[in-house]
Amino acid sequence: MRVPTKRGLHLVTREEDHKVTTLELFFDLVFVYAITQTTQLMADHLTPLGIGQGVAMIAVLWWCWCAYAWLANTLHVDRGIAQLAMFAAMGTMFLVSLTIPEAFTDLPGGLYAPLMFVGCYFLVRLLHLTAYFGAARTDPELRKTVLKMFVGLLPSVALLTTAAFFSGWVQLGIWAVALLADYLNVFRTRSSDWRLHQPGHFAERFGLIVIIALGESIVAIGIGISSYPMSWPITLAAVFGLALASSMWWMYFAVVAHVSEHNLKRAEGVERVRIGTDTYTFLHLPLIAGIVLVALGLKKSLLYVSDTEHHSLADGLHGTPIWALTGGLALYLIALSGLRRRNLGSWNVRRLVLAVALLAATPLLELVPAIVLVGIVALAAVGLVAIERAGLAKRPLVTEEP
């Protein structure tokens, strides 16, 4: 039974079998572009500062996406005026994506992009809170929580506005404080009066965004070789890259996604909200960041293999790009283990060991050719998957993560 509120807002009820809508998937396409822009931002500034800016950007974009994932679990966003709010948010989010290359450093001429970025970001968040506030017309406690979110958002936006007039590490530091304030505000309200009536829909939304991020790593492979003639080294490196992306898919979707969704469905009330916030809103952020960093590392590795005019096959990957590849995969593995810890109460030791091994081996991996580097990292991931698959095969039913 659907319970429409006034002003054409249609609430999602507990009794419905709510599924992901085509409008939500359409909204995700803008997020795809934003991820691509962020990867390019880091590729154009391959320094620790550039990587820090990219990670901060991912955190901002993630907050926007999560906000609408929660909204779509509360409202039918493809009906009534909620649909208009979604299209308005999509348009504004597209402007956010367009300004990403200049979000930290404005280019000469035109509008002052850092301020435009902050303004569009604030509008995206404001549209979300307005729609949520309308949905809570008959729910006073939820309205109070939405108001708390709005009040908590203002200091963060003020800090980001201030950061627009700085540069370098000072600017990044202000961004970090702004993000910390915003994230703490959400953490503070995670056990209050949010609503999560449709856990299946919620888990599906986050699974789809992981797929989108993994797709970015495959796109990075294609972009890295698109302007060069095919060769056997390129073919081999591309296969290694695809094997790595496929292994990352298995690590998440074979078991982790199912366990997380089962845990979410089993809980009720405040506990379900806490699991939704901890497992999905917070722990999926380093997961997505890790995937984007791996995509950056793959992009640069494939460029070394393809661009024979500036690189030989014996050249190794050094500095920031190699740390993006190994560190990104390590972050992904740690986040997956964190998901197990949150949902099952114990760490995945194998994944933590591989994460530490990758970080420890990175200085040595700088000595091998880029194609060998991608092969080693891919084989390490495939090997971990093989070990975990063997463990799962011994069990009659998959009831918990290996």
Short mmCIF file of C-alpha atoms in Angstrom, two decimals:
data_model
loop_
_atom_site.label_atom_id
_atom_site.label_comp_id
_atom_site.label_asym_id
_atom_site.label_seq_id
_atom_site.Cartn_x
_atom_site.Cartn_y
_atom_site.Cartn_z
CA MET A 1 0.00 0.00 0.00
CA ARG A 2 1.45 3.36 -1.00
CA VAL A 3 0.89 6.30 1.30
CA PRO A 4 1.10 9.59 -0.64
CA THR A 5 1.72 12.74 1.33
CA LYS A 6 0.61 16.19 0.33
CA ARG A 7 2.36 17.97 -2.51
CA GLY A 8 2.58 14.79 -4.53
CA LEU A 9 5.25 13.04 -2.46
CA HIS A 10 4.74 9.27 -2.47
CA LEU A 11 6.27 7.50 0.51
CA VAL A 12 7.74 4.02 0.39
CA THR A 13 6.10 1.73 2.96
CA ARG A 14 7.35 -1.39 4.73
CA GLU A 15 4.89 -3.61 2.86
CA GLU A 16 6.11 -2.76 -0.64
CA ASP A 17 8.55 -4.70 -2.75
CA HIS A 18 10.45 -1.55 -3.68
CA LYS A 19 12.94 -1.92 -6.54
CA VAL A 20 15.60 0.34 -7.99
CA THR A 21 14.00 2.61 -10.59
CA THR A 22 15.29 3.65 -14.00
CA LEU A 23 15.44 7.26 -12.77
CA GLU A 24 17.86 6.24 -10.03
CA LEU A 25 20.04 4.49 -12.62
CA PHE A 26 19.84 7.60 -14.80
CA PHE A 27 20.98 9.66 -11.82
CA ASP A 28 23.95 7.30 -11.44
CA LEU A 29 25.14 8.16 -14.95
CA VAL A 30 26.01 11.64 -13.72
CA PHE A 31 27.98 10.05 -10.89
CA VAL A 32 29.86 7.93 -13.46
CA TYR A 33 30.98 11.10 -15.17
CA ALA A 34 31.98 12.62 -11.84
CA ILE A 35 34.17 9.60 -11.05
CA THR A 36 35.79 9.86 -14.48
CA GLN A 37 36.48 13.54 -13.90
CA THR A 38 38.01 12.80 -10.50
CA THR A 39 40.27 10.10 -11.92
CA GLN A 40 41.44 12.55 -14.58
CA LEU A 41 41.98 15.23 -11.93
CA MET A 42 44.41 12.92 -10.13
CA ALA A 43 46.01 11.79 -13.40
CA ASP A 44 46.75 15.43 -14.24
CA HIS A 45 48.27 16.07 -10.80
CA LEU A 46 50.28 12.96 -9.93
CA THR A 47 51.58 14.20 -6.59
CA PRO A 48 50.59 13.42 -2.99
CA LEU A 49 48.66 16.71 -3.00
CA GLY A 50 46.85 15.74 -6.21
CA ILE A 51 45.91 12.33 -4.79
CA GLY A 52 44.72 14.00 -1.59
CA GLN A 53 42.55 16.36 -3.62
CA GLY A 54 41.12 13.44 -5.56
CA VAL A 55 40.28 11.47 -2.42
CA ALA A 56 38.64 14.55 -0.89
CA MET A 57 36.62 14.98 -4.07
CA ILE A 58 35.48 11.35 -3.88
CA ALA A 59 34.32 11.97 -0.30
CA VAL A 60 32.25 14.98 -1.41
CA LEU A 61 30.72 13.15 -4.37
CA TRP A 62 30.01 10.12 -2.20
CA TRP A 63 28.07 12.27 0.25
CA CYS A 64 25.90 13.57 -2.57
CA TRP A 65 25.22 10.11 -3.96
CA CYS A 66 24.47 8.56 -0.55
CA ALA A 67 22.03 11.34 0.27
CA TYR A 68 19.88 10.44 -2.73
CA ALA A 69 20.21 6.69 -2.11
CA TRP A 70 18.64 7.26 1.33
CA LEU A 71 16.01 9.57 -0.17
CA ALA A 72 15.00 6.98 -2.79
CA ASN A 73 14.54 4.44 -0.02
CA THR A 74 12.04 6.79 1.65
CA LEU A 75 10.29 8.31 -1.38
CA HIS A 76 9.23 7.09 -4.81
CA VAL A 77 11.61 9.46 -6.57
CA ASP A 78 10.14 8.65 -9.97
CA ARG A 79 6.71 10.05 -9.02
CA GLY A 80 5.21 13.44 -8.22
CA ILE A 81 7.38 16.43 -7.45
CA ALA A 82 10.13 14.13 -6.13
CA GLN A 83 10.81 13.35 -9.78
CA LEU A 84 11.35 17.05 -10.47
CA ALA A 85 13.70 17.27 -7.48
CA MET A 86 15.72 14.35 -8.88
CA PHE A 87 16.06 15.97 -12.30
CA ALA A 88 17.04 19.26 -10.68
CA ALA A 89 19.63 17.44 -8.58
CA MET A 90 20.94 15.64 -11.68
CA GLY A 91 21.38 18.91 -13.54
CA THR A 92 23.15 20.53 -10.62
CA MET A 93 25.29 17.45 -10.04
CA PHE A 94 26.31 17.57 -13.69
CA LEU A 95 27.53 21.13 -13.13
CA VAL A 96 29.45 19.87 -10.08
CA SER A 97 31.09 17.26 -12.33
CA LEU A 98 32.00 19.84 -14.96
CA THR A 99 33.74 22.02 -12.38
CA ILE A 100 35.82 19.20 -10.85
CA PRO A 101 38.97 19.95 -12.92
CA GLU A 102 38.92 23.52 -11.54
CA ALA A 103 37.51 22.83 -8.08
CA PHE A 104 40.90 23.41 -6.46
CA THR A 105 42.65 25.65 -8.99
CA ASP A 106 40.70 28.05 -11.17
CA LEU A 107 41.71 28.40 -14.81
CA PRO A 108 42.07 31.90 -16.30
CA GLY A 109 38.91 33.38 -17.80
CA GLY A 110 35.30 32.46 -17.26
CA LEU A 111 33.54 31.92 -13.95
CA TYR A 112 35.42 31.35 -10.70
CA ALA A 113 35.07 27.56 -10.72
CA PRO A 114 35.96 26.77 -7.05
CA LEU A 115 33.06 28.92 -5.85
CA MET A 116 30.76 27.54 -8.55
CA PHE A 117 31.62 24.02 -7.39
CA VAL A 118 30.74 24.81 -3.77
CA GLY A 119 27.52 26.57 -4.77
CA CYS A 120 26.34 23.66 -6.91
CA TYR A 121 27.32 21.16 -4.24
CA PHE A 122 25.30 23.09 -1.65
CA LEU A 123 22.30 23.19 -3.98
CA VAL A 124 22.47 19.41 -4.52
CA ARG A 125 22.46 18.84 -0.77
CA LEU A 126 19.73 21.44 -0.24
CA LEU A 127 17.43 19.82 -2.81
CA HIS A 128 17.88 16.51 -1.03
CA LEU A 129 17.05 17.91 2.41
CA THR A 130 14.07 19.82 1.04
CA ALA A 131 12.61 16.66 -0.48
CA TYR A 132 13.26 14.76 2.75
CA PHE A 133 11.62 17.51 4.78
CA GLY A 134 8.54 17.31 2.57
CA ALA A 135 8.44 13.53 2.95
CA ALA A 136 8.46 13.94 6.74
CA ARG A 137 5.35 16.15 6.88
CA THR A 138 3.55 13.53 8.99
CA ASP A 139 6.67 12.41 10.87
CA PRO A 140 7.79 15.10 13.39
CA GLU A 141 10.83 13.14 14.60
CA LEU A 142 12.16 12.67 11.09
CA ARG A 143 11.65 16.39 10.40
CA LYS A 144 13.76 17.23 13.46
CA THR A 145 16.52 14.96 12.17
CA VAL A 146 16.42 16.58 8.72
CA LEU A 147 16.70 20.02 10.36
CA LYS A 148 19.71 18.80 12.36
CA MET A 149 21.30 17.69 9.10
CA PHE A 150 20.69 21.11 7.55
CA VAL A 151 22.18 22.95 10.53
CA GLY A 152 25.17 20.59 10.50
CA LEU A 153 25.68 21.12 6.77
CA LEU A 154 26.12 24.90 7.02
CA PRO A 155 29.57 24.92 8.75
CA SER A 156 30.85 22.43 6.19
CA VAL A 157 29.68 24.57 3.25
CA ALA A 158 31.13 27.69 4.91
CA LEU A 159 34.51 25.98 5.22
CA LEU A 160 34.44 24.79 1.60
CA THR A 161 33.61 28.36 0.53
CA THR A 162 36.59 29.63 2.53
CA ALA A 163 38.82 26.95 0.97
CA ALA A 164 37.95 28.29 -2.51
CA PHE A 165 40.21 31.30 -1.80
CA PHE A 166 43.23 29.22 -0.75
CA SER A 167 45.48 26.76 -2.55
CA GLY A 168 47.77 23.82 -1.94
CA TRP A 169 47.92 21.95 1.35
CA VAL A 170 46.17 24.73 3.26
CA GLN A 171 43.19 24.44 0.96
CA LEU A 172 43.16 20.65 1.26
CA GLY A 173 43.36 20.95 5.04
CA ILE A 174 40.28 23.17 5.09
CA TRP A 175 38.48 20.65 2.88
CA ALA A 176 39.40 17.90 5.33
CA VAL A 177 37.97 19.84 8.28
CA ALA A 178 34.78 20.57 6.30
CA LEU A 179 34.32 16.91 5.42
CA LEU A 180 35.04 15.82 8.98
CA ALA A 181 32.38 18.19 10.30
CA ASP A 182 29.82 16.91 7.81
CA TYR A 183 30.58 13.24 8.38
CA LEU A 184 30.50 13.65 12.17
CA ASN A 185 27.12 15.31 11.86
CA VAL A 186 25.74 12.29 10.02
CA PHE A 187 27.38 9.86 12.45
CA ARG A 188 25.80 11.77 15.33
CA THR A 189 22.30 11.31 13.88
CA ARG A 190 22.75 7.70 12.71
CA SER A 191 20.88 6.26 15.70
CA SER A 192 18.08 8.83 15.71
CA ASP A 193 15.00 8.94 13.55
CA TRP A 194 16.04 8.12 10.01
CA ARG A 195 13.86 5.57 8.21
CA LEU A 196 15.08 2.53 6.27
CA HIS A 197 11.97 0.54 5.32
CA GLN A 198 13.36 -1.26 2.26
CA PRO A 199 16.73 -2.94 3.03
CA GLY A 200 16.72 -4.92 -0.24
CA HIS A 201 16.44 -1.75 -2.31
CA PHE A 202 19.10 -0.05 -0.19
CA ALA A 203 21.63 -2.88 -0.57
CA GLU A 204 20.94 -3.09 -4.30
CA ARG A 205 21.65 0.62 -4.76
CA PHE A 206 25.06 0.31 -3.15
CA GLY A 207 25.87 -2.85 -5.07
CA LEU A 208 25.12 -1.03 -8.31
CA ILE A 209 27.41 1.87 -7.42
CA VAL A 210 30.24 -0.60 -6.72
CA ILE A 211 29.64 -2.03 -10.21
CA ILE A 212 29.83 1.48 -11.64
CA ALA A 213 33.11 2.18 -9.86
CA LEU A 214 34.57 -1.14 -11.04
CA GLY A 215 33.46 -0.23 -14.54
CA GLU A 216 35.63 2.88 -14.20
CA SER A 217 38.69 0.66 -13.72
CA ILE A 218 37.86 -1.16 -16.96
CA VAL A 219 37.32 2.16 -18.76
CA ALA A 220 40.73 3.25 -17.45
CA ILE A 221 42.29 0.27 -19.22
CA GLY A 222 40.68 1.29 -22.51
CA ILE A 223 41.60 4.96 -22.12
CA GLY A 224 45.21 4.04 -21.40
CA ILE A 225 45.61 2.25 -24.73
CA SER A 226 43.00 3.91 -26.95
CA SER A 227 45.37 6.04 -29.03
CA TYR A 228 48.05 3.38 -29.57
CA PRO A 229 48.22 0.41 -31.97
CA MET A 230 47.48 -2.97 -30.45
CA SER A 231 50.41 -5.21 -29.61
CA TRP A 232 51.06 -8.38 -27.61
CA PRO A 233 52.31 -6.45 -24.55
CA ILE A 234 49.18 -4.27 -24.61
CA THR A 235 46.98 -7.35 -24.95
CA LEU A 236 48.70 -9.06 -22.02
CA ALA A 237 48.55 -5.96 -19.81
CA ALA A 238 44.86 -5.46 -20.63
CA VAL A 239 44.09 -9.07 -19.70
CA PHE A 240 45.94 -8.59 -16.40
CA GLY A 241 43.94 -5.43 -15.72
CA LEU A 242 40.65 -7.15 -16.45
CA ALA A 243 41.64 -10.08 -14.22
CA LEU A 244 42.32 -7.64 -11.39
CA ALA A 245 38.95 -5.90 -11.83
CA SER A 246 37.19 -9.27 -12.00
CA SER A 247 38.86 -10.41 -8.79
CA MET A 248 37.74 -7.22 -7.06
CA TRP A 249 34.20 -7.91 -8.27
CA TRP A 250 34.28 -11.41 -6.79
CA MET A 251 35.67 -10.23 -3.46
CA TYR A 252 32.65 -7.99 -3.01
CA PHE A 253 29.74 -9.67 -4.75
CA ALA A 254 30.40 -13.37 -4.10
CA VAL A 255 29.87 -13.11 -0.36
CA VAL A 256 30.32 -9.63 1.17
CA ALA A 257 27.30 -8.12 -0.58
CA HIS A 258 25.05 -11.02 0.47
CA VAL A 259 26.19 -10.99 4.09
CA SER A 260 25.76 -7.22 4.36
CA GLU A 261 22.27 -7.35 2.87
CA HIS A 262 21.26 -10.28 5.08
CA ASN A 263 22.45 -8.43 8.17
CA LEU A 264 20.54 -5.31 7.12
CA LYS A 265 17.30 -7.22 6.49
CA ARG A 266 17.53 -9.07 9.76
CA ALA A 267 17.78 -5.88 11.83
CA GLU A 268 14.90 -3.56 12.68
CA GLY A 269 14.40 0.07 13.69
CA VAL A 270 17.40 1.96 15.02
CA GLU A 271 19.72 -1.02 14.63
CA ARG A 272 18.90 -1.24 10.92
CA VAL A 273 19.65 2.48 10.52
CA ARG A 274 22.99 2.01 12.29
CA ILE A 275 23.92 -0.91 10.05
CA GLY A 276 22.84 1.03 6.98
CA THR A 277 24.95 4.02 8.01
CA ASP A 278 28.01 2.08 9.18
CA THR A 279 28.10 -0.65 6.53
CA TYR A 280 26.97 1.29 3.51
CA THR A 281 27.35 5.06 4.01
CA PHE A 282 30.70 4.96 5.83
CA LEU A 283 32.50 1.68 5.00
CA HIS A 284 31.62 1.79 1.31
CA LEU A 285 33.44 5.14 0.98
CA PRO A 286 36.99 3.66 1.32
CA LEU A 287 35.78 0.80 -0.89
CA ILE A 288 34.89 3.22 -3.70
CA ALA A 289 38.02 5.31 -3.12
CA GLY A 290 40.17 2.18 -3.39
CA ILE A 291 38.56 1.24 -6.71
CA VAL A 292 39.12 4.73 -8.14
CA LEU A 293 42.79 4.67 -7.07
CA VAL A 294 43.25 1.25 -8.69
CA ALA A 295 41.70 2.67 -11.88
CA LEU A 296 44.24 5.51 -11.80
CA GLY A 297 47.13 3.07 -11.30
CA LEU A 298 45.92 0.86 -14.15
CA LYS A 299 45.52 3.85 -16.44
CA LYS A 300 49.13 4.93 -15.89
CA SER A 301 50.48 1.37 -16.10
CA LEU A 302 48.79 0.75 -19.45
CA LEU A 303 50.15 4.07 -20.70
CA TYR A 304 53.70 2.89 -19.92
CA VAL A 305 53.10 -0.32 -21.86
CA SER A 306 51.43 1.39 -24.83
CA ASP A 307 53.45 4.59 -25.32
CA THR A 308 56.61 3.10 -26.82
CA GLU A 309 57.72 6.56 -27.98
CA HIS A 310 58.28 7.79 -24.43
CA HIS A 311 58.62 4.50 -22.53
CA SER A 312 60.23 1.13 -23.09
CA LEU A 313 58.77 -2.17 -21.91
CA ALA A 314 61.49 -2.29 -19.28
CA ASP A 315 60.32 0.94 -17.62
CA GLY A 316 58.83 0.59 -14.18
CA LEU A 317 56.09 2.60 -12.53
CA HIS A 318 57.40 4.94 -9.84
CA GLY A 319 56.15 7.32 -7.19
CA THR A 320 52.50 8.28 -6.90
CA PRO A 321 51.09 6.08 -9.72
CA ILE A 322 52.40 2.81 -8.29
CA TRP A 323 51.20 3.71 -4.81
CA ALA A 324 47.78 4.48 -6.30
CA LEU A 325 47.63 0.95 -7.72
CA THR A 326 48.94 -1.01 -4.74
CA GLY A 327 47.60 1.38 -2.11
CA GLY A 328 44.20 1.50 -3.78
CA LEU A 329 43.92 -2.28 -3.78
CA ALA A 330 45.13 -2.39 -0.18
CA LEU A 331 42.48 0.16 0.82
CA TYR A 332 39.84 -1.90 -0.98
CA LEU A 333 40.89 -5.06 0.88
CA ILE A 334 40.93 -3.27 4.24
CA ALA A 335 37.45 -1.85 3.60
CA LEU A 336 36.14 -5.32 2.72
CA SER A 337 37.62 -6.70 5.91
CA GLY A 338 36.05 -3.82 7.81
CA LEU A 339 32.66 -4.80 6.36
CA ARG A 340 33.16 -8.31 7.70
CA ARG A 341 34.13 -6.92 11.10
CA ARG A 342 30.99 -4.77 11.22
CA ASN A 343 28.62 -7.53 10.08
CA LEU A 344 30.15 -10.73 11.44
CA GLY A 345 32.32 -9.52 14.31
CA SER A 346 35.70 -10.69 12.98
CA TRP A 347 38.30 -9.54 10.46
CA ASN A 348 39.16 -11.25 7.18
CA VAL A 349 42.79 -11.97 7.97
CA ARG A 350 43.73 -13.13 4.46
CA ARG A 351 42.67 -9.85 2.92
CA LEU A 352 44.45 -7.83 5.58
CA VAL A 353 47.64 -9.85 5.04
CA LEU A 354 47.52 -9.23 1.29
CA ALA A 355 46.90 -5.51 1.88
CA VAL A 356 49.97 -5.25 4.14
CA ALA A 357 52.05 -7.35 1.73
CA LEU A 358 51.16 -5.07 -1.20
CA LEU A 359 52.15 -1.95 0.71
CA ALA A 360 55.38 -3.50 1.97
CA ALA A 361 56.33 -4.76 -1.50
CA THR A 362 55.63 -1.49 -3.33
CA PRO A 363 59.23 -0.15 -3.14
CA LEU A 364 60.46 -3.43 -4.66
CA LEU A 365 57.74 -3.41 -7.32
CA GLU A 366 59.11 -0.09 -8.58
CA LEU A 367 62.07 -2.11 -9.89
CA VAL A 368 60.02 -4.29 -12.25
CA PRO A 369 58.53 -3.26 -15.62
CA ALA A 370 55.02 -1.82 -15.55
CA ILE A 371 53.56 -4.82 -17.37
CA VAL A 372 55.09 -7.16 -14.77
CA LEU A 373 53.76 -4.96 -11.97
CA VAL A 374 50.18 -5.23 -13.26
CA GLY A 375 50.65 -8.98 -13.67
CA ILE A 376 51.94 -9.44 -10.11
CA VAL A 377 49.12 -7.40 -8.58
CA ALA A 378 46.50 -9.20 -10.69
CA LEU A 379 47.89 -12.63 -9.85
CA ALA A 380 47.95 -11.76 -6.14
CA ALA A 381 44.25 -10.82 -6.31
CA VAL A 382 43.36 -13.89 -8.39
CA GLY A 383 45.30 -16.10 -5.96
CA LEU A 384 43.36 -14.71 -3.01
CA VAL A 385 40.09 -15.36 -4.81
CA ALA A 386 41.15 -18.94 -5.61
CA ILE A 387 41.98 -19.61 -1.95
CA GLU A 388 38.68 -18.16 -0.77
CA ARG A 389 36.69 -20.03 -3.40
CA ALA A 390 38.29 -23.26 -2.28
CA GLY A 391 37.23 -22.49 1.29
CA LEU A 392 33.66 -21.76 0.22
CA ALA A 393 33.46 -24.95 -1.84
CA LYS A 394 33.92 -27.01 1.33
CA ARG A 395 30.73 -25.54 2.82
CA PRO A 396 27.29 -26.86 1.85
CA LEU A 397 25.78 -23.35 2.08
CA VAL A 398 27.36 -19.89 2.10
CA THR A 399 26.16 -18.44 5.37
CA GLU A 400 29.08 -16.22 6.21
CA GLU A 401 32.05 -14.59 4.60
CA PRO A 402 35.31 -16.62 4.31
#
